[in-house]
Amino acid sequence: AAGVYVETVNLFQDTNLTGAGVGKSIMDGGANGTVLTVYSGNNVTVSGITIRNGSSSTGGGVSNNGDLTVLDSEIANNYASDSGGGSYNSGVLTVTRTTIRGNTGWSIAGGIVNFGSLATVTDSTISGNKVTANYAGGVHNNLGSTLNMTNVTVSGNVAPSGAGLSNSGTINLAN
């Protein structure tokens, strides 16, 4: 349903979260933790939802250890005191037709950190994210990880090094 829901959500089971659309159904972390946490062994789909104002050491907006699909959504204005302001992935992450913007990470990646896992991003925008100390304002793909990006706009991200994309794993890019 449309509305602003100020809460942090921890998912320990398979779940589908369907909202009324970006800017209409809003999960707001109120700067009190990760907005959405998906635990290992769980399949979760998020559709038509804005995830905003999370604050955590890793994954201010989203922390994924399971199998998470994000469709037609927005991950915006989240903060991580370490890495992955928008999203920290150590599971399987699929992002489609989604905007990841305005997120901040202190050490690594304002937008997405893919850590020892698989992330696929399609028809999406990663913009205006920043990292303060190290690298990857937009996306960091870590050693042992695979990142697939197709028709993704990466722009306007800020970092001391590797503002848009930083990679030490396997990456596949297509337009």
Short mmCIF file of C-alpha atoms in Angstrom, two decimals:
data_model
loop_
_atom_site.label_atom_id
_atom_site.label_comp_id
_atom_site.label_asym_id
_atom_site.label_seq_id
_atom_site.Cartn_x
_atom_site.Cartn_y
_atom_site.Cartn_z
CA ALA A 1 0.00 0.00 0.00
CA ALA A 2 1.09 3.57 -0.56
CA GLY A 3 2.55 5.37 2.44
CA VAL A 4 5.74 6.00 4.38
CA TYR A 5 6.70 3.17 6.70
CA VAL A 6 9.42 4.14 9.18
CA GLU A 7 10.95 0.82 10.16
CA THR A 8 13.75 -1.67 9.65
CA VAL A 9 12.73 -5.07 8.30
CA ASN A 10 14.54 -8.39 8.91
CA LEU A 11 13.39 -11.23 6.66
CA PHE A 12 13.94 -14.79 7.86
CA GLN A 13 11.60 -16.45 5.32
CA ASP A 14 10.68 -16.27 1.64
CA THR A 15 8.77 -13.03 1.09
CA ASN A 16 7.32 -10.83 -1.67
CA LEU A 17 7.05 -7.11 -0.90
CA THR A 18 4.99 -5.27 -3.51
CA GLY A 19 4.45 -1.53 -3.27
CA ALA A 20 2.42 1.05 -5.17
CA GLY A 21 5.52 2.43 -6.93
CA VAL A 22 8.65 4.50 -6.38
CA GLY A 23 7.92 7.46 -4.13
CA LYS A 24 4.50 6.05 -3.24
CA SER A 25 5.44 3.08 -1.05
CA ILE A 26 8.42 4.07 1.07
CA MET A 27 10.39 2.02 3.58
CA ASP A 28 12.25 4.62 5.66
CA GLY A 29 14.91 3.42 8.09
CA GLY A 30 14.85 6.65 10.07
CA ALA A 31 18.67 6.34 10.30
CA ASN A 32 18.15 3.53 12.86
CA GLY A 33 19.74 0.57 11.06
CA THR A 34 19.61 -1.27 7.75
CA VAL A 35 16.20 -0.74 6.12
CA LEU A 36 15.93 -4.25 4.63
CA THR A 37 17.94 -7.31 5.73
CA VAL A 38 17.55 -10.63 3.92
CA TYR A 39 19.00 -13.62 5.76
CA SER A 40 20.69 -16.65 4.21
CA GLY A 41 18.46 -19.31 2.65
CA ASN A 42 15.59 -16.92 1.91
CA ASN A 43 14.19 -15.80 -1.45
CA VAL A 44 12.83 -12.26 -1.38
CA THR A 45 11.34 -10.06 -4.12
CA VAL A 46 10.87 -6.32 -3.66
CA SER A 47 8.86 -4.42 -6.27
CA GLY A 48 7.64 -0.83 -6.54
CA ILE A 49 9.21 0.39 -3.28
CA THR A 50 11.56 3.20 -2.27
CA ILE A 51 14.13 2.12 0.34
CA ARG A 52 15.63 5.17 2.04
CA ASN A 53 17.33 6.68 5.10
CA GLY A 54 19.02 3.54 6.39
CA SER A 55 22.20 3.75 8.44
CA SER A 56 24.47 0.84 9.37
CA SER A 57 28.09 -0.26 9.25
CA THR A 58 27.43 -2.25 6.04
CA GLY A 59 24.40 -2.04 3.80
CA GLY A 60 22.57 1.05 4.99
CA GLY A 61 19.65 0.47 2.62
CA VAL A 62 19.87 -3.26 1.96
CA SER A 63 21.93 -6.08 3.45
CA ASN A 64 21.49 -9.29 1.47
CA ASN A 65 22.75 -12.72 2.50
CA GLY A 66 19.98 -14.62 0.69
CA ASP A 67 18.52 -14.43 -2.80
CA LEU A 68 17.09 -10.94 -3.36
CA THR A 69 15.37 -9.54 -6.45
CA VAL A 70 14.66 -5.79 -6.59
CA LEU A 71 12.33 -4.64 -9.39
CA ASP A 72 11.06 -1.20 -10.39
CA SER A 73 12.29 0.34 -7.14
CA GLU A 74 14.64 2.95 -5.71
CA ILE A 75 17.41 2.66 -3.11
CA ALA A 76 18.24 6.20 -2.04
CA ASN A 77 19.88 8.35 0.62
CA ASN A 78 21.27 5.55 2.80
CA TYR A 79 24.55 5.54 4.75
CA ALA A 80 27.12 2.91 5.74
CA SER A 81 29.92 3.73 8.15
CA ASP A 82 32.01 1.04 6.43
CA SER A 83 30.78 -0.13 3.01
CA GLY A 84 27.72 -0.44 0.79
CA GLY A 85 25.68 2.65 1.59
CA GLY A 86 22.90 1.54 -0.76
CA SER A 87 23.36 -2.22 -0.73
CA TYR A 88 25.78 -4.78 0.67
CA ASN A 89 25.43 -8.13 -1.09
CA SER A 90 26.94 -11.41 0.08
CA GLY A 91 24.21 -13.57 -1.48
CA VAL A 92 22.56 -13.46 -4.89
CA LEU A 93 21.29 -10.01 -5.89
CA THR A 94 19.22 -9.21 -8.99
CA VAL A 95 18.36 -5.56 -9.66
CA THR A 96 16.12 -4.59 -12.59
CA ARG A 97 14.68 -1.18 -13.62
CA THR A 98 15.84 0.32 -10.34
CA THR A 99 17.61 3.56 -9.39
CA ILE A 100 20.37 3.50 -6.77
CA ARG A 101 21.19 7.10 -5.93
CA GLY A 102 22.41 9.48 -3.25
CA ASN A 103 23.88 6.76 -1.01
CA THR A 104 27.11 7.16 0.97
CA GLY A 105 29.69 4.68 2.19
CA TRP A 106 32.63 5.71 4.36
CA SER A 107 35.24 3.19 3.17
CA ILE A 108 34.00 1.28 0.09
CA ALA A 109 31.11 1.85 -2.34
CA GLY A 110 28.32 4.29 -1.83
CA GLY A 111 25.98 2.37 -4.16
CA ILE A 112 26.58 -1.41 -4.13
CA VAL A 113 29.21 -3.71 -2.63
CA ASN A 114 29.23 -7.22 -4.09
CA PHE A 115 31.26 -9.34 -1.67
CA GLY A 116 32.06 -12.97 -2.54
CA SER A 117 28.78 -13.36 -4.34
CA LEU A 118 26.74 -12.82 -7.53
CA ALA A 119 25.03 -9.57 -8.52
CA THR A 120 23.15 -8.90 -11.76
CA VAL A 121 22.01 -5.36 -12.56
CA THR A 122 19.87 -4.68 -15.64
CA ASP A 123 18.17 -1.58 -17.10
CA SER A 124 19.03 0.45 -14.01
CA THR A 125 20.78 3.67 -12.94
CA ILE A 126 23.52 4.02 -10.33
CA SER A 127 24.17 7.72 -9.84
CA GLY A 128 25.09 10.40 -7.35
CA ASN A 129 26.52 7.96 -4.79
CA LYS A 130 29.74 8.67 -2.92
CA VAL A 131 32.42 7.13 -0.79
CA THR A 132 34.53 9.25 1.53
CA ALA A 133 37.75 7.36 2.27
CA ASN A 134 38.68 4.82 -0.41
CA TYR A 135 37.07 3.70 -3.66
CA ALA A 136 33.95 2.95 -5.67
CA GLY A 137 31.40 5.69 -5.34
CA GLY A 138 29.02 3.61 -7.47
CA VAL A 139 29.82 -0.12 -7.34
CA HIS A 140 32.57 -2.32 -5.92
CA ASN A 141 32.86 -5.94 -7.06
CA ASN A 142 35.12 -7.81 -4.64
CA LEU A 143 37.59 -10.64 -5.22
CA GLY A 144 35.72 -13.92 -5.74
CA SER A 145 32.54 -12.10 -6.81
CA THR A 146 30.78 -11.90 -10.16
CA LEU A 147 28.99 -8.77 -11.33
CA ASN A 148 26.85 -8.71 -14.48
CA MET A 149 25.65 -5.31 -15.72
CA THR A 150 23.48 -4.83 -18.80
CA ASN A 151 22.09 -1.46 -19.95
CA VAL A 152 23.12 0.23 -16.71
CA THR A 153 23.91 3.93 -16.43
CA VAL A 154 26.69 4.65 -13.94
CA SER A 155 27.20 8.41 -13.59
CA GLY A 156 27.91 11.23 -11.18
CA ASN A 157 29.36 9.00 -8.47
CA VAL A 158 32.20 10.38 -6.32
CA ALA A 159 35.21 8.67 -4.68
CA PRO A 160 38.91 9.34 -4.12
CA SER A 161 39.56 6.41 -6.53
CA GLY A 162 37.32 4.49 -8.95
CA ALA A 163 34.34 6.83 -8.69
CA GLY A 164 31.98 4.80 -10.87
CA LEU A 165 33.14 1.21 -10.65
CA SER A 166 35.87 -0.70 -8.82
CA ASN A 167 36.54 -4.34 -9.63
CA SER A 168 38.79 -7.07 -8.23
CA GLY A 169 36.49 -9.97 -9.20
CA THR A 170 34.81 -11.01 -12.45
CA ILE A 171 32.72 -8.44 -14.27
CA ASN A 172 30.60 -8.68 -17.42
CA LEU A 173 29.38 -5.41 -18.97
CA ALA A 174 26.97 -5.08 -21.90
CA ASN A 175 24.95 -2.26 -23.39
#
